CSV table of C-alpha atoms in Angstrom, one decimal:
chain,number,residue,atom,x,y,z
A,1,UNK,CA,-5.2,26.7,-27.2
A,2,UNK,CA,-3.5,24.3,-25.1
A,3,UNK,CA,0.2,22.8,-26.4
A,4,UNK,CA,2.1,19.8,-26.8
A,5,UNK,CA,3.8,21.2,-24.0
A,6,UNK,CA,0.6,21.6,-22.1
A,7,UNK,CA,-0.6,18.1,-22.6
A,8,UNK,CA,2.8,16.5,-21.0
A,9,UNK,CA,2.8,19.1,-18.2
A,10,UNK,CA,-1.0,17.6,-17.4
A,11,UNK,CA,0.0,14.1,-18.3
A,12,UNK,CA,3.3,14.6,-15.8
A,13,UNK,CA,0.7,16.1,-13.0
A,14,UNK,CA,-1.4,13.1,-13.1
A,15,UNK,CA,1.6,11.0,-12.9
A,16,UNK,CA,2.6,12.6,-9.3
A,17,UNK,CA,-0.6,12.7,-7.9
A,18,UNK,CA,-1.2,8.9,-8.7
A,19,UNK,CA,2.3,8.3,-7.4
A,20,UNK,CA,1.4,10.0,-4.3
A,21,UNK,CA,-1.6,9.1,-3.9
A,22,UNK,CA,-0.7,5.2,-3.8
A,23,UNK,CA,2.6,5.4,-1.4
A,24,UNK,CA,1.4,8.3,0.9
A,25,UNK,CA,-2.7,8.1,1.3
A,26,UNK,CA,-3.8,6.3,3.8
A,27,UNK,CA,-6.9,4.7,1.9
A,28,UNK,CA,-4.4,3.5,-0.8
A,29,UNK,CA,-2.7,1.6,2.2
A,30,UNK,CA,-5.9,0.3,3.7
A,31,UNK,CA,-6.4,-1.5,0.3
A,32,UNK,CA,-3.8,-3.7,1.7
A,33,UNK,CA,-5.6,-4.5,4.7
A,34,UNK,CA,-7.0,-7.7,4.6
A,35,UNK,CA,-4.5,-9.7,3.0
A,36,UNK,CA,-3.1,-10.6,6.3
A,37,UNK,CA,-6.5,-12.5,7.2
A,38,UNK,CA,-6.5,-13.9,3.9
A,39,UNK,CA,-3.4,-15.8,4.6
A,40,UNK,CA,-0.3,-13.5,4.4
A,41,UNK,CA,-0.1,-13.6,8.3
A,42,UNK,CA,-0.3,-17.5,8.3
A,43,UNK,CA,2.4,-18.0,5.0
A,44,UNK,CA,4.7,-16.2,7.2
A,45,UNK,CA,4.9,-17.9,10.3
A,46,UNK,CA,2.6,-15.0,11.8
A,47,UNK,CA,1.8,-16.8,14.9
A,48,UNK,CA,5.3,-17.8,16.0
A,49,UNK,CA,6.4,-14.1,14.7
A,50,UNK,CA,3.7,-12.9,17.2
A,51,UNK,CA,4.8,-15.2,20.0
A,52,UNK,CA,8.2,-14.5,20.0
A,53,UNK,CA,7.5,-10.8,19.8
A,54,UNK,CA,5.6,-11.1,22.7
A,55,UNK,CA,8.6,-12.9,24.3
A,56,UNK,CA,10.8,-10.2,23.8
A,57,UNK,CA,8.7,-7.6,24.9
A,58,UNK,CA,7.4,-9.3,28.0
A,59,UNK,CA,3.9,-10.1,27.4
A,60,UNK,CA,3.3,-13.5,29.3
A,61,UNK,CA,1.5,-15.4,27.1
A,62,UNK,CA,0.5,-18.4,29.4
A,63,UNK,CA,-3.1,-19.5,28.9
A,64,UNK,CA,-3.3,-17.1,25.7
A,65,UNK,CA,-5.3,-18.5,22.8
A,66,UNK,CA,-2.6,-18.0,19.9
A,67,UNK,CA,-4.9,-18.3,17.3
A,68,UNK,CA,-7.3,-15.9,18.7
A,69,UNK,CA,-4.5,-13.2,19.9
A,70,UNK,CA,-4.0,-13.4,16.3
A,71,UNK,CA,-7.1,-12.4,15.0
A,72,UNK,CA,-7.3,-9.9,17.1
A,73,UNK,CA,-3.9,-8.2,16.4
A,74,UNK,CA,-4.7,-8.8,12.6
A,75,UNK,CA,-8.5,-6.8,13.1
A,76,UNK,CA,-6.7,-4.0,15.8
A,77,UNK,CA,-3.7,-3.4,13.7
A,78,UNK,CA,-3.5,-0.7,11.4
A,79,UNK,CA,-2.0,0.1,8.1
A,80,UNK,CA,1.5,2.8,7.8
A,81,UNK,CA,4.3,3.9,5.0
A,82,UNK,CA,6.8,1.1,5.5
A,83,UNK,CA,9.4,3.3,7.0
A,84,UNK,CA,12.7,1.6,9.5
A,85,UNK,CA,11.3,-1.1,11.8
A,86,UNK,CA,11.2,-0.9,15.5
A,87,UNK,CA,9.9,-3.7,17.8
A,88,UNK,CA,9.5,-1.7,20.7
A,89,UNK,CA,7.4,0.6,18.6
A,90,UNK,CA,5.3,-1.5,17.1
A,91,UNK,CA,4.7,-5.7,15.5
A,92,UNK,CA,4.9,-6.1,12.0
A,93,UNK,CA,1.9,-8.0,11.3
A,94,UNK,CA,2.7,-7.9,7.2
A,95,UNK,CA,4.4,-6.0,4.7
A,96,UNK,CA,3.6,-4.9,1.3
A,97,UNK,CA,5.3,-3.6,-1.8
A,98,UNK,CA,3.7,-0.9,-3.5
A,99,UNK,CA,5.0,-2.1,-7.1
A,100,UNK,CA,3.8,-1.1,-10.5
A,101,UNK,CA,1.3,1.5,-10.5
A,102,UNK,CA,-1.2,1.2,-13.3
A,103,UNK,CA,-3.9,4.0,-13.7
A,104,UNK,CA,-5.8,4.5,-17.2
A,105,UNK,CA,-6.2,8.4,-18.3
A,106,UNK,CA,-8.8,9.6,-20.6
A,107,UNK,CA,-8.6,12.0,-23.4
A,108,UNK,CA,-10.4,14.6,-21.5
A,109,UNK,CA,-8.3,14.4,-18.4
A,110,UNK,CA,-5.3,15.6,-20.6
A,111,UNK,CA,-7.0,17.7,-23.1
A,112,UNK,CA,-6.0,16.1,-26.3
A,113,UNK,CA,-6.8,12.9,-28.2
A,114,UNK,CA,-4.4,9.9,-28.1
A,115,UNK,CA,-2.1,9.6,-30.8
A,116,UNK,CA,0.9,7.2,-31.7
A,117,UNK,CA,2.7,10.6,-31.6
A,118,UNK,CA,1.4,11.7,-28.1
A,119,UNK,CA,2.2,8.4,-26.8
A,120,UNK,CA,5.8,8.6,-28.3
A,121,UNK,CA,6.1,12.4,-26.4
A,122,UNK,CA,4.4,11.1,-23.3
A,123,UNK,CA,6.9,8.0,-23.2
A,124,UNK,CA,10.0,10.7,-23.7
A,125,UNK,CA,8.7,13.5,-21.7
A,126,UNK,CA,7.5,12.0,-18.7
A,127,UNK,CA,8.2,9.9,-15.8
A,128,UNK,CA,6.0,7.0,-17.2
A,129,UNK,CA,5.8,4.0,-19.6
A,130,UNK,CA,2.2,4.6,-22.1
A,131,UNK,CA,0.4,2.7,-23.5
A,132,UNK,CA,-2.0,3.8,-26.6
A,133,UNK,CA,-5.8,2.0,-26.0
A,134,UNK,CA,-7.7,4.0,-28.0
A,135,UNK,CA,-8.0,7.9,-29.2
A,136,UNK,CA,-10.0,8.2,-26.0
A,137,UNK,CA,-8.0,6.2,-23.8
A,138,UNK,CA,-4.3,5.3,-22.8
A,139,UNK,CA,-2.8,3.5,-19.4
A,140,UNK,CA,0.4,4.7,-17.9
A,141,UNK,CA,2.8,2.7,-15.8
A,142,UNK,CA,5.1,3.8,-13.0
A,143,UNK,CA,7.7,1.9,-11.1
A,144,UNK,CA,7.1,2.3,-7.1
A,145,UNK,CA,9.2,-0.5,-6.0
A,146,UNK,CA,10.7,1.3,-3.4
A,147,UNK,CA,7.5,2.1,-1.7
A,148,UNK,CA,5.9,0.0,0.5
A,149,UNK,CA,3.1,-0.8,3.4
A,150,UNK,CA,3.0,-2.3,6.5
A,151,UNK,CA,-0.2,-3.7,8.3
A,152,UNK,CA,1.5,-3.0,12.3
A,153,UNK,CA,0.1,-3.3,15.9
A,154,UNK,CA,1.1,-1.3,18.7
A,155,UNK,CA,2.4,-3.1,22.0
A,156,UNK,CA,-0.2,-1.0,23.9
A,157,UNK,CA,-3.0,-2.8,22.0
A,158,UNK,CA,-1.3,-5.9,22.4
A,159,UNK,CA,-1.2,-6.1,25.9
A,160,UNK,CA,-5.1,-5.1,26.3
A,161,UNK,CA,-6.1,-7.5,23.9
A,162,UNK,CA,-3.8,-10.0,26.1
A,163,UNK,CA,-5.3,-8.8,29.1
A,164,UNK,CA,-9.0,-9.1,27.7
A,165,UNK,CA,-8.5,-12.7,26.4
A,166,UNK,CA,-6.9,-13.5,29.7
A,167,UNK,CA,-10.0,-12.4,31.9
A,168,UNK,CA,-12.6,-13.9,29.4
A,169,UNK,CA,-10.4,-17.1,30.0
């Protein structure tokens, strides 16, 4: 017969894995992906970001089509855990915060029916806010502010995405 004890130890290992699974998988981060086609590379002056890192990396950018050298950084980039930036390693194409994490947990997953009292242990006990649904269902809540992802592009696949628009020039 399983505990109080053994439902908050099962709610807490849910808790991690969703933590972890949001700020460390890489599928999480690709969910983050297309926001910078969407606009999130434009509202931040992507294309004079771009240019200038070019600049400072010597990449000659005479004759370049801007707006396509964009696209193509944006489709050839690739997502990463936010970690200390480095321009020679890489162009920071867009950055985003990991935030709240949401995830809904069923009575099943735990072992044990939701109750205003499991919800009160589960709220004390645990590295989450709950939130009672329904005897069946409850949503949890963490705080992963300090997490983040960034959609990057390496200088390697910047130069041969230069060098391709040059010669279809």
């Amino acid at each position: 017969m399983m505990t109080t004890e053994s439902f908050i130890e099962r709610a807490q290992e849910i808790i991690e894995s969703a933590y972890e699974y949001e700020t460390s998988h890489q599928d999480a981060g690709d969910n983050y992906s297309h926001l910078a086609s969407e606009g999130d590379f434009d509202y931040h002056s992507g294309e004079n970001r771009l240019q200038e890192y070019c600049t400072e990396i010597g990449i000659d950018l005479t004759g370049v089509d801007l707006d396509r050298l964009a696209e193509d950084v944006i489709f050839w980039g690739y997502m990463t855990q936010g970690q200390a930036y480095d321009a020679k390693k890489r162009f920071l194409i867009s950055a985003y915060n990991v935030g709240e994490i949401e995830s809904q947990v069923d009575a099943s997953d735990i072992g044990a029916r939701f109750t205003p009292y499991l919800i009160d242990q589960l709220n004390k006990r645990t590295e989450a806010f709950w939130r009672y649904d329904t005897s069946e269902t409850a949503y949890f809540y963490i705080n992963a502010s300090d997490s983040f992802w960034e959609h990057v592009c390496d200088p390697d696949t910047i130069r041969d995405i230069v060098k391709d628009l040059m010669e279809r020039a």
